[in-house]
Structures are given as C-alpha cells and as structure tokens.
Amino acid sequence: MERETWVSRDGFILAAIGSAVGLGNIWRFPWLTADNGGSAFLVAYLVAIFVVGIPGLMVSFVIGRRSKRNPVGAFRTLAGGTHWNILGGLCLVTSLVLLSFYTVVGGWVVRYVLESITGGYFHDPASHFSAIAFGMPAFFFQLVFLFITGAIVTVGVQRGIESTTRLLTPAIVVFLGGLAIWTWIRAPASPGYDFYLGFDGTYFTQNYLSVIGAASGQALFSLSIGSGTMITYASYLGEDRSLLADGSIIAIVNLGIGLLAGLVVFPLLFTVVGEPTGGGPGALFVSLAGAFGTLPGGRIIGVAFYLTVFFAALSSAISILEMPVAYFVDEHGLSRPTATAVLTALLVVTGGVNAFNESLFDFVAGPLVSQLLTLGLLGFMLYAAWVLGDESTAEFKAGAGPLSDLVATPWRLIVGTLLPLFLLLSILSTLASMV
Ligand code: PHE
C-alpha cells in the first residue's frame, strides 16, 4: 500500500500546530509558571522556544523527511544497525508515557465540558475536583478520551488527522481570542495580569537552574519535540517545503496561542482566590472552575473554555498516538485499525495506572516527561549533526530559499555542539534539583 502524504501544505502546518497546541499551552504551562516564579518563567520559556525549540523542530523535520519513516524506522534505515537505533525505541517509550498521563487530563476535560452544562462543579470546585481527579471516575473519562483519539487515528492521515485538525486548530484560536476578551472585560484589574506579564527577576536569580530546566522542558513539550511526533508528521511531507519557514510558522503560532491562553487563565486564576492556589495540576479545574461558577455568564464561558481545551488536547493526543501507529504500520505491516486497537488496549493499562495513582501521575506528567523529551532531542541533534552530517544539511536546504543557506552554515556547531551541551546541562540540573 502506498504511504500517505499530507494533502496540502497548510494541512501539514495545521496538523503540526494542532499537535503543538494542547494541554501543554493551557494546562501544563500555568502550572509550571505558578511553580517557577510567574513572569520570570515566562521569559525563560520565550527564550527557550527560540533557542532550543525552533532548532529542535528543524532537526526533527530533517530526520522525518529524509527517512519518510516513523522514528523507529527512520533510525533503523538511516543509522543502519548502529546503536543509534536506540533512539527509535526511546521515542516509542516516550509516546506511551506521554499518552498515559495525557489521557487522564483529557478525561478531566471531557468531564468538565459536560459539567459546565450541568453546573456540577460550581458549588465547591476544590472538593469536587479531588473527588473525581483520580480513581474510577478519572479512569472512566480517560477511556472516553482515549477512544475518541483512537477513532480519529484509525481513519488515516488525510481523512482522519488532516481533516480533523483543519477544523480544530482554527476553532481553538477563535475561542481563545474570544475568551481573552471576555476575561479582560470581566476582570480588567486582576492581579493575574501582573503576575503573568510584569517581570520580577528575584525568583529567577535565586532558582535559575531549576527555572531554566523547567522552561526548556516545557518548550519541548509544547512544540511536541523529542518524542518523535514531529519526525512522524514530517515523514508525510514533500521535498518542496521550506523546513525553516514551516517550522518558524509553527513555533510562532504555538507561542502566540500559548500567550493568549495565559491571558485567559492567569487573570481568572487570581480573580476568585486573589492568589494563585499554587497552580498544581488541578489549577485549571479548581481555581478556574471557581471563576466560571461565580462570574456572570460563567456557565456558558465554562463550556466554551473546556471545549477549547478539549479540541487542543485531542489534536495533540492524535499526534502522539500517530507515532506508534505509524511504527506498527510501517515496520510490522499491521493495518492501521489493528495497530490503533493494539495500542489503545495497551494504553488502557498504562494510562489506567496513572489514573489510579496521583503521585505517580505528578511525577510522570512533570519531571519524567521533561527528561525523556530532553534526552530524545539531545539524541536527535547529535545524530543529525554527527551521523547524518552533510546529508542533514542538504535535507535542511531542500525546498528552502537563501535564508536557509545562511542558517545552514553554523548548523553543525549549533545543533551538534552548543545545544546538546545545553540539553545535557538541563537534564543534569533537573536531576540535581530533584535530589
Ligand atoms: N505539544 C503537546 C501539548 O502541548 C503535547 C505533546 C508533546 C504532543 C509531545 C506530542 C508530543 O499539549
């Protein structure tokens, strides 16, 4: 059977943006921002997007488009039986780890869409959330989210992924824009704006190692790099695209949507409680839910908000699942529906474990995933610069204009040496801050 490709250029860009924009922007970002000194984290994150994020996207696209394979196949064919093959296995593991907690949060979101209609969480958001966040209620909605994701991936790249994300991605932008305006009208003086946008360097100077580590991990998470997702998406891409142009568009739109989400989340977080409730994984479902429960018009806004988060989460979950599915289809000749079914069954188990164990979930969704993505990208970069070498520069330049030639010259130095050192430091500093 012939391998599918994207129908159109904007199909690829929209799908990649759909992958990038997700729970990372709306749920994980406020959590980490609140934990890492507010605006100082925002600044570190902005820097990380440009310094590590865009080059990371480029490297992933180069590997994917060069090999036209899923990451496992990519490293197997390009690296031809060397130990670099391990990177493909790492991508598989990372994807499963990602989905195992992502579907838990996806399930919370599905539940909150419904409960915004019924008003289920309005009365006492904090105790409501702690009653449903883990255990059976969480598992049930996790399954709903997981099955919706699987159903779309089963249908295929063009009819499933591309046509769904073509609808979801623009919808996210429109909804978030509307919500940001509503928030500003309702809570123009919220201290949340200051917390988010006013820069206070004190926290940063005292904790720069952990802030930089968390910020760069979040940049990778948010741009879906280090797990092989972007390798997979770029493997369906033609040679006539400029990777630099497409990648920059994706990174900038993702950043814009993330900033927009912050303009909804932070002011609302502060309106009701006056202080951020330490963020934490539950911030979106406790403080924010509280705001929807008390502000005029909150009920309908709650539905719109959680629906937006649902769209964002779904288009990302699809992209994470696509990687192992592509692996089973490309490498083992399974049909797409069979591959999807096998993986979904596996995820019921590995995801279920997270839905039942809160401290495991916190660890997996926080430091574990950051470390895995950072390690993955470190490997991709070393591989592209030192093993693919000139081939990777040629792939980077294919379909691109003169600007790429300019960037291609310091490419090896940046991607092969400077950034890997930085990523290594960030892994070590996160480890150090954990012990
Ligand atoms: N970028 C997605 C988000 O922000 C998460 C993701 C990570 C998707 C890694 C694919 C790979 O929600």
Short mmCIF file of C-alpha atoms and ligand atoms in Angstrom, two decimals:
data_model
loop_
_atom_site.label_atom_id
_atom_site.label_comp_id
_atom_site.label_asym_id
_atom_site.label_seq_id
_atom_site.Cartn_x
_atom_site.Cartn_y
_atom_site.Cartn_z
CA MET A 1 0.00 0.00 0.00
CA GLU A 2 1.31 3.43 -0.85
CA ARG A 3 2.35 5.58 2.09
CA GLU A 4 0.06 8.56 2.63
CA THR A 5 1.22 12.17 2.42
CA TRP A 6 -0.42 15.41 3.51
CA VAL A 7 -2.98 16.68 1.01
CA SER A 8 -1.69 20.21 1.25
CA ARG A 9 0.96 22.41 2.80
CA ASP A 10 -1.42 24.08 5.16
CA GLY A 11 -2.67 20.61 6.04
CA PHE A 12 0.78 19.81 7.43
CA ILE A 13 1.18 23.16 9.14
CA LEU A 14 -2.26 22.98 10.72
CA ALA A 15 -1.73 19.41 11.88
CA ALA A 16 1.67 20.28 13.35
CA ILE A 17 0.20 23.33 15.07
CA GLY A 18 -2.62 21.11 16.29
CA SER A 19 -0.02 18.78 17.75
CA ALA A 20 1.88 21.60 19.38
CA VAL A 21 -1.10 23.47 20.79
CA GLY A 22 -2.52 21.36 23.54
CA LEU A 23 -2.68 20.76 27.24
CA GLY A 24 0.91 22.00 27.26
CA ASN A 25 -0.18 25.55 26.49
CA ILE A 26 -3.33 25.68 28.54
CA TRP A 27 -2.87 23.28 31.44
CA ARG A 28 0.82 22.50 31.96
CA PHE A 29 2.11 26.00 31.27
CA PRO A 30 0.15 27.80 34.03
CA TRP A 31 1.01 25.01 36.43
CA LEU A 32 4.74 25.35 35.79
CA THR A 33 4.58 29.14 35.65
CA ALA A 34 2.97 29.32 39.06
CA ASP A 35 5.55 26.89 40.44
CA ASN A 36 8.53 28.70 38.93
CA GLY A 37 8.13 32.35 39.83
CA GLY A 38 5.50 33.61 37.38
CA SER A 39 6.71 36.08 34.80
CA ALA A 40 10.35 35.00 35.19
CA PHE A 41 9.35 31.60 33.93
CA LEU A 42 7.54 33.19 31.01
CA VAL A 43 10.71 34.96 29.94
CA ALA A 44 12.84 31.82 30.24
CA TYR A 45 10.22 29.95 28.25
CA LEU A 46 10.20 32.57 25.47
CA VAL A 47 13.95 32.33 25.15
CA ALA A 48 13.81 28.53 25.14
CA ILE A 49 11.29 28.46 22.28
CA PHE A 50 13.68 30.32 20.01
CA VAL A 51 16.96 28.92 21.21
CA VAL A 52 16.05 25.24 21.57
CA GLY A 53 12.54 24.93 20.17
CA ILE A 54 12.96 26.07 16.59
CA PRO A 55 16.28 24.21 16.04
CA GLY A 56 14.67 21.17 17.65
CA LEU A 57 11.81 21.31 15.19
CA MET A 58 14.25 21.65 12.29
CA VAL A 59 16.19 18.58 13.36
CA SER A 60 13.02 16.53 13.74
CA PHE A 61 11.77 17.62 10.32
CA VAL A 62 15.10 16.81 8.70
CA ILE A 63 15.10 13.28 10.11
CA GLY A 64 11.45 12.68 9.27
CA ARG A 65 11.51 13.98 5.75
CA ARG A 66 14.83 12.36 4.92
CA SER A 67 13.71 8.93 6.01
CA LYS A 68 10.00 9.10 5.17
CA ARG A 69 9.51 6.75 8.08
CA ASN A 70 8.30 6.65 11.65
CA PRO A 71 11.13 7.33 14.13
CA VAL A 72 11.94 3.67 14.73
CA GLY A 73 12.17 3.00 11.00
CA ALA A 74 13.94 6.30 10.48
CA PHE A 75 16.81 5.46 12.80
CA ARG A 76 16.86 1.87 11.63
CA THR A 77 17.28 2.80 7.96
CA LEU A 78 19.34 5.94 8.33
CA ALA A 79 21.56 4.66 11.10
CA GLY A 80 21.77 1.19 9.56
CA GLY A 81 22.10 -1.13 12.52
CA THR A 82 24.23 1.07 14.76
CA HIS A 83 23.44 1.82 18.38
CA TRP A 84 21.66 4.99 17.27
CA ASN A 85 18.70 2.64 16.75
CA ILE A 86 18.01 3.03 20.45
CA LEU A 87 16.60 6.47 19.73
CA GLY A 88 13.67 4.91 17.91
CA GLY A 89 12.88 2.75 20.92
CA LEU A 90 13.13 5.79 23.18
CA CYS A 91 10.54 7.56 21.02
CA LEU A 92 8.13 4.64 21.39
CA VAL A 93 8.51 4.65 25.16
CA THR A 94 8.12 8.42 25.37
CA SER A 95 4.94 8.36 23.30
CA LEU A 96 3.37 5.77 25.54
CA VAL A 97 4.43 7.64 28.66
CA LEU A 98 3.02 10.86 27.24
CA LEU A 99 -0.32 9.35 26.38
CA SER A 100 -0.57 7.56 29.70
CA PHE A 101 -0.99 10.82 31.59
CA TYR A 102 -2.29 12.98 28.76
CA THR A 103 -5.43 10.88 28.51
CA VAL A 104 -6.06 11.32 32.25
CA VAL A 105 -6.14 15.10 31.82
CA GLY A 106 -8.06 14.72 28.56
CA GLY A 107 -10.65 12.79 30.55
CA TRP A 108 -10.93 15.57 33.16
CA VAL A 109 -11.53 17.99 30.32
CA VAL A 110 -14.31 15.89 28.76
CA ARG A 111 -15.96 15.68 32.16
CA TYR A 112 -15.70 19.43 32.74
CA VAL A 113 -17.27 20.20 29.36
CA LEU A 114 -20.31 18.22 30.45
CA GLU A 115 -20.29 19.56 34.00
CA SER A 116 -20.13 23.14 32.82
CA ILE A 117 -23.51 22.45 31.28
CA THR A 118 -24.95 20.81 34.37
CA GLY A 119 -23.13 23.08 36.82
CA GLY A 120 -21.66 20.01 38.53
CA TYR A 121 -18.52 21.67 39.86
CA PHE A 122 -19.96 25.10 40.67
CA HIS A 123 -20.80 24.52 44.29
CA ASP A 124 -17.39 23.57 45.66
CA PRO A 125 -14.79 23.23 42.90
CA ALA A 126 -11.94 22.13 45.16
CA SER A 127 -13.62 19.19 46.80
CA HIS A 128 -15.37 18.30 43.57
CA PHE A 129 -12.07 18.05 41.75
CA SER A 130 -10.39 16.00 44.42
CA ALA A 131 -13.32 13.59 44.34
CA ILE A 132 -13.09 12.95 40.61
CA ALA A 133 -9.43 13.53 39.71
CA PHE A 134 -8.20 10.01 40.37
CA GLY A 135 -9.65 6.54 40.69
CA MET A 136 -12.68 5.15 38.91
CA PRO A 137 -14.27 8.45 37.83
CA ALA A 138 -10.97 9.54 36.27
CA PHE A 139 -10.46 6.19 34.58
CA PHE A 140 -13.91 6.21 33.02
CA PHE A 141 -13.47 9.58 31.34
CA GLN A 142 -9.91 8.73 30.42
CA LEU A 143 -11.30 5.84 28.38
CA VAL A 144 -13.78 8.14 26.65
CA PHE A 145 -10.95 10.48 25.67
CA LEU A 146 -8.69 7.63 24.59
CA PHE A 147 -11.37 6.05 22.39
CA ILE A 148 -12.18 9.32 20.64
CA THR A 149 -8.46 9.76 19.90
CA GLY A 150 -8.14 6.22 18.59
CA ALA A 151 -11.22 6.59 16.41
CA ILE A 152 -9.68 9.52 14.54
CA VAL A 153 -6.24 7.96 14.13
CA THR A 154 -7.81 4.75 12.78
CA VAL A 155 -9.25 6.63 9.84
CA GLY A 156 -5.84 7.73 8.50
CA VAL A 157 -3.54 10.67 7.90
CA GLN A 158 -5.60 12.54 5.34
CA ARG A 159 -9.19 11.72 6.19
CA GLY A 160 -8.66 11.39 9.93
CA ILE A 161 -5.85 13.60 11.15
CA GLU A 162 -5.64 16.26 8.49
CA SER A 163 -9.34 16.88 8.15
CA THR A 164 -9.95 16.93 11.90
CA THR A 165 -7.12 19.29 12.71
CA ARG A 166 -8.13 21.55 9.85
CA LEU A 167 -11.32 22.21 11.82
CA LEU A 168 -9.97 22.09 15.36
CA THR A 169 -6.95 24.37 15.06
CA PRO A 170 -8.75 27.48 13.76
CA ALA A 171 -11.56 26.87 16.24
CA ILE A 172 -9.05 26.99 19.11
CA VAL A 173 -7.73 30.38 18.02
CA VAL A 174 -11.20 31.90 17.66
CA PHE A 175 -12.42 30.54 21.00
CA LEU A 176 -9.33 31.58 22.94
CA GLY A 177 -9.37 35.07 21.44
CA GLY A 178 -13.00 35.48 22.47
CA LEU A 179 -12.28 34.16 25.95
CA ALA A 180 -9.33 36.52 26.44
CA ILE A 181 -11.55 39.46 25.57
CA TRP A 182 -14.31 38.26 27.89
CA THR A 183 -11.78 37.85 30.68
CA TRP A 184 -10.46 41.34 30.21
CA ILE A 185 -13.96 42.82 30.27
CA ARG A 186 -14.89 40.87 33.40
CA ALA A 187 -11.64 41.22 35.32
CA PRO A 188 -9.63 44.12 33.93
CA ALA A 189 -7.83 44.80 37.20
CA SER A 190 -6.95 41.22 38.05
CA PRO A 191 -3.51 40.86 39.67
CA GLY A 192 -3.10 37.86 37.39
CA TYR A 193 -2.05 40.18 34.56
CA ASP A 194 0.78 41.45 36.68
CA PHE A 195 1.86 38.05 37.85
CA TYR A 196 1.99 36.89 34.25
CA LEU A 197 3.24 39.95 32.39
CA GLY A 198 5.18 42.02 34.93
CA PHE A 199 8.77 40.87 35.23
CA ASP A 200 10.21 40.13 38.63
CA GLY A 201 13.72 38.78 38.46
CA THR A 202 14.19 37.86 42.12
CA TYR A 203 12.83 34.36 41.92
CA PHE A 204 14.82 33.69 38.78
CA THR A 205 18.17 34.78 40.18
CA GLN A 206 17.66 32.53 43.17
CA ASN A 207 16.45 29.48 41.27
CA TYR A 208 17.80 29.87 37.77
CA LEU A 209 18.91 26.26 37.33
CA SER A 210 15.53 24.74 38.01
CA VAL A 211 13.71 27.52 36.13
CA ILE A 212 15.84 27.05 33.01
CA GLY A 213 15.43 23.28 33.15
CA ALA A 214 11.67 23.50 33.54
CA ALA A 215 11.37 26.18 30.86
CA SER A 216 13.31 24.27 28.26
CA GLY A 217 11.45 21.04 29.07
CA GLN A 218 8.22 22.94 28.64
CA ALA A 219 9.38 24.40 25.31
CA LEU A 220 10.00 20.87 24.03
CA PHE A 221 6.73 19.61 25.43
CA SER A 222 4.81 22.47 23.93
CA LEU A 223 6.36 22.09 20.48
CA SER A 224 5.96 18.29 20.57
CA ILE A 225 9.66 17.67 20.08
CA GLY A 226 11.87 14.96 21.47
CA SER A 227 9.22 12.24 21.23
CA GLY A 228 9.33 11.57 17.51
CA THR A 229 5.92 13.09 16.85
CA MET A 230 7.30 15.80 14.62
CA ILE A 231 9.57 13.26 12.89
CA THR A 232 6.47 11.27 12.06
CA TYR A 233 4.48 14.27 10.84
CA ALA A 234 7.40 15.44 8.67
CA SER A 235 7.71 11.98 7.15
CA TYR A 236 4.47 12.66 5.28
CA LEU A 237 5.95 15.86 3.85
CA GLY A 238 7.17 16.59 0.30
CA GLU A 239 10.62 17.92 -0.67
CA ASP A 240 9.26 21.23 -1.91
CA ARG A 241 8.65 22.71 1.55
CA SER A 242 10.97 25.06 3.35
CA LEU A 243 11.51 23.41 6.72
CA LEU A 244 12.76 26.67 8.20
CA ALA A 245 9.69 28.60 7.06
CA ASP A 246 7.20 25.93 8.08
CA GLY A 247 8.92 25.33 11.41
CA SER A 248 9.06 29.02 12.27
CA ILE A 249 5.39 29.47 11.48
CA ILE A 250 4.51 26.51 13.67
CA ALA A 251 6.64 27.73 16.58
CA ILE A 252 5.37 31.28 16.43
CA VAL A 253 1.70 30.37 16.15
CA ASN A 254 2.13 27.92 19.03
CA LEU A 255 3.74 30.64 21.10
CA GLY A 256 1.00 33.11 20.23
CA ILE A 257 -1.71 30.66 21.22
CA GLY A 258 0.14 29.87 24.45
CA LEU A 259 0.38 33.55 25.34
CA LEU A 260 -3.29 34.00 24.54
CA ALA A 261 -4.19 31.08 26.79
CA GLY A 262 -2.20 32.74 29.57
CA LEU A 263 -4.29 35.87 29.16
CA VAL A 264 -7.38 33.81 29.92
CA VAL A 265 -6.00 31.56 32.61
CA PHE A 266 -3.97 33.88 34.86
CA PRO A 267 -6.41 36.76 35.28
CA LEU A 268 -9.17 34.26 36.05
CA LEU A 269 -7.00 32.25 38.45
CA PHE A 270 -6.48 35.37 40.51
CA THR A 271 -9.98 36.86 40.41
CA VAL A 272 -11.63 34.39 42.67
CA VAL A 273 -8.91 33.42 45.05
CA GLY A 274 -6.84 36.59 44.92
CA GLU A 275 -3.69 34.46 44.94
CA PRO A 276 -2.79 31.63 42.64
CA THR A 277 -3.54 28.47 44.54
CA GLY A 278 -0.01 27.29 43.93
CA GLY A 279 -1.09 26.15 40.49
CA GLY A 280 -0.51 22.44 40.56
CA PRO A 281 -2.05 20.08 38.05
CA GLY A 282 -5.51 20.97 39.33
CA ALA A 283 -5.35 24.77 38.83
CA LEU A 284 -7.41 24.66 35.68
CA PHE A 285 -10.08 22.58 37.31
CA VAL A 286 -10.24 24.25 40.69
CA SER A 287 -9.49 27.97 40.64
CA LEU A 288 -10.57 28.47 37.08
CA ALA A 289 -13.66 26.37 37.56
CA GLY A 290 -14.40 28.53 40.59
CA ALA A 291 -14.25 31.61 38.39
CA PHE A 292 -16.76 30.11 35.98
CA GLY A 293 -19.01 29.24 38.86
CA THR A 294 -19.12 32.80 40.25
CA LEU A 295 -18.69 35.27 37.40
CA PRO A 296 -21.77 36.38 35.47
CA GLY A 297 -22.13 34.40 32.24
CA GLY A 298 -19.63 31.91 33.63
CA ARG A 299 -21.59 28.82 32.80
CA ILE A 300 -21.59 29.36 29.07
CA ILE A 301 -17.99 30.58 29.19
CA GLY A 302 -17.07 27.44 31.09
CA VAL A 303 -18.50 25.31 28.31
CA ALA A 304 -16.61 27.32 25.68
CA PHE A 305 -13.38 27.18 27.66
CA TYR A 306 -13.32 23.46 28.35
CA LEU A 307 -14.45 22.73 24.81
CA THR A 308 -11.46 24.70 23.54
CA VAL A 309 -9.16 22.78 25.84
CA PHE A 310 -10.74 19.57 24.61
CA PHE A 311 -10.07 20.45 20.95
CA ALA A 312 -6.49 21.35 21.79
CA ALA A 313 -5.92 18.18 23.79
CA LEU A 314 -7.48 16.00 21.14
CA SER A 315 -5.39 17.29 18.23
CA SER A 316 -2.25 16.73 20.32
CA ALA A 317 -3.24 13.28 21.54
CA ILE A 318 -3.87 12.27 17.94
CA SER A 319 -0.34 13.27 17.04
CA ILE A 320 1.17 11.34 19.93
CA LEU A 321 -0.75 8.19 19.05
CA GLU A 322 0.12 8.52 15.37
CA MET A 323 3.79 7.86 16.09
CA PRO A 324 3.50 4.30 17.47
CA VAL A 325 0.70 3.56 14.99
CA ALA A 326 2.96 4.57 12.11
CA TYR A 327 5.61 2.30 13.61
CA PHE A 328 3.36 -0.77 13.59
CA VAL A 329 2.08 0.02 10.11
CA ASP A 330 5.49 0.80 8.53
CA GLU A 331 7.62 -1.77 10.30
CA HIS A 332 5.32 -4.66 11.03
CA GLY A 333 2.81 -4.34 8.22
CA LEU A 334 -0.18 -4.15 10.56
CA SER A 335 -3.26 -2.44 9.22
CA ARG A 336 -3.93 0.99 10.68
CA PRO A 337 -7.08 -0.12 12.56
CA THR A 338 -5.30 -3.12 14.05
CA ALA A 339 -2.31 -1.04 15.11
CA THR A 340 -4.59 1.53 16.69
CA ALA A 341 -6.59 -1.11 18.52
CA VAL A 342 -3.49 -2.83 19.91
CA LEU A 343 -2.07 0.45 21.18
CA THR A 344 -5.35 1.59 22.64
CA ALA A 345 -5.59 -1.65 24.59
CA LEU A 346 -2.06 -1.17 25.89
CA LEU A 347 -2.85 2.39 26.90
CA VAL A 348 -5.91 1.34 28.84
CA VAL A 349 -3.43 -0.42 31.11
CA THR A 350 -0.53 2.05 31.26
CA GLY A 351 -2.90 5.01 31.35
CA GLY A 352 -5.12 3.38 33.92
CA VAL A 353 -2.18 3.08 36.29
CA ASN A 354 -1.79 6.86 36.16
CA ALA A 355 -5.50 7.46 36.63
CA PHE A 356 -5.39 5.49 39.87
CA ASN A 357 -2.18 6.83 41.34
CA GLU A 358 -1.88 10.53 41.97
CA SER A 359 1.77 10.74 42.95
CA LEU A 360 2.80 8.61 40.00
CA PHE A 361 0.79 10.91 37.76
CA ASP A 362 2.51 14.03 39.15
CA PHE A 363 5.90 12.52 38.56
CA VAL A 364 5.12 11.24 35.07
CA ALA A 365 3.43 14.43 33.85
CA GLY A 366 6.12 16.68 35.32
CA PRO A 367 9.78 15.70 35.54
CA LEU A 368 9.68 12.31 33.81
CA VAL A 369 8.24 13.59 30.58
CA SER A 370 10.52 16.64 30.52
CA GLN A 371 13.56 14.45 30.97
CA LEU A 372 12.50 11.95 28.30
CA LEU A 373 11.83 14.66 25.74
CA THR A 374 15.10 16.40 26.51
CA LEU A 375 17.03 13.16 26.22
CA GLY A 376 15.28 12.35 22.94
CA LEU A 377 16.07 15.71 21.40
CA LEU A 378 19.66 15.51 22.61
CA GLY A 379 19.96 12.24 20.70
CA PHE A 380 18.26 13.58 17.56
CA MET A 381 20.61 16.55 17.47
CA LEU A 382 23.80 14.59 17.93
CA TYR A 383 22.59 12.12 15.36
CA ALA A 384 21.65 14.73 12.76
CA ALA A 385 24.87 16.68 13.15
CA TRP A 386 27.42 13.88 13.51
CA VAL A 387 25.92 10.87 11.80
CA LEU A 388 23.77 12.33 9.04
CA GLY A 389 26.18 15.22 8.70
CA ASP A 390 26.09 16.73 5.21
CA GLU A 391 23.02 14.76 4.38
CA SER A 392 21.13 16.61 7.08
CA THR A 393 22.34 19.98 5.85
CA ALA A 394 21.22 19.07 2.33
CA GLU A 395 17.81 18.00 3.60
CA PHE A 396 17.51 21.19 5.61
CA LYS A 397 18.23 23.26 2.49
CA ALA A 398 15.92 21.31 0.16
CA GLY A 399 12.93 23.37 -0.87
CA ALA A 400 14.17 26.37 1.08
CA GLY A 401 15.36 29.78 -0.04
CA PRO A 402 18.59 31.71 0.53
CA LEU A 403 17.88 32.29 4.20
CA SER A 404 18.31 28.57 4.87
CA ASP A 405 21.73 28.65 3.22
CA LEU A 406 22.74 31.29 5.69
CA VAL A 407 21.50 29.29 8.66
CA ALA A 408 22.94 26.06 7.29
CA THR A 409 26.49 27.27 7.77
CA PRO A 410 26.60 27.38 11.59
CA TRP A 411 24.14 24.44 11.71
CA ARG A 412 26.66 21.81 12.80
CA LEU A 413 28.10 23.96 15.53
CA ILE A 414 24.71 24.87 16.95
CA VAL A 415 22.93 21.55 16.57
CA GLY A 416 25.94 19.31 17.09
CA THR A 417 27.65 21.00 20.00
CA LEU A 418 26.11 24.04 21.67
CA LEU A 419 22.53 22.83 22.03
CA PRO A 420 23.42 19.27 23.05
CA LEU A 421 25.57 20.74 25.82
CA PHE A 422 22.72 22.91 26.92
CA LEU A 423 20.29 19.98 26.89
CA LEU A 424 22.70 17.85 28.86
CA LEU A 425 23.04 20.60 31.45
CA SER A 426 19.31 20.91 31.67
CA ILE A 427 18.93 17.16 32.28
CA LEU A 428 21.57 17.29 34.98
CA SER A 429 20.17 20.38 36.65
CA THR A 430 16.71 18.86 36.79
CA LEU A 431 18.16 15.71 38.31
CA ALA A 432 20.09 17.79 40.80
CA SER A 433 17.02 19.77 41.79
CA MET A 434 15.15 16.51 42.39
CA VAL A 435 17.57 15.03 44.90
N1 PHE B 1 2.59 19.66 22.43
C1 PHE B 1 1.54 18.98 23.10
C2 PHE B 1 0.87 19.93 24.07
O1 PHE B 1 1.34 21.00 24.28
C3 PHE B 1 2.00 17.76 23.81
C4 PHE B 1 2.86 16.86 23.04
C5 PHE B 1 4.13 16.55 23.47
C6 PHE B 1 2.41 16.30 21.84
C7 PHE B 1 4.96 15.73 22.74
C8 PHE B 1 3.23 15.47 21.10
C9 PHE B 1 4.50 15.19 21.58
O2 PHE B 1 -0.10 19.60 24.67
#
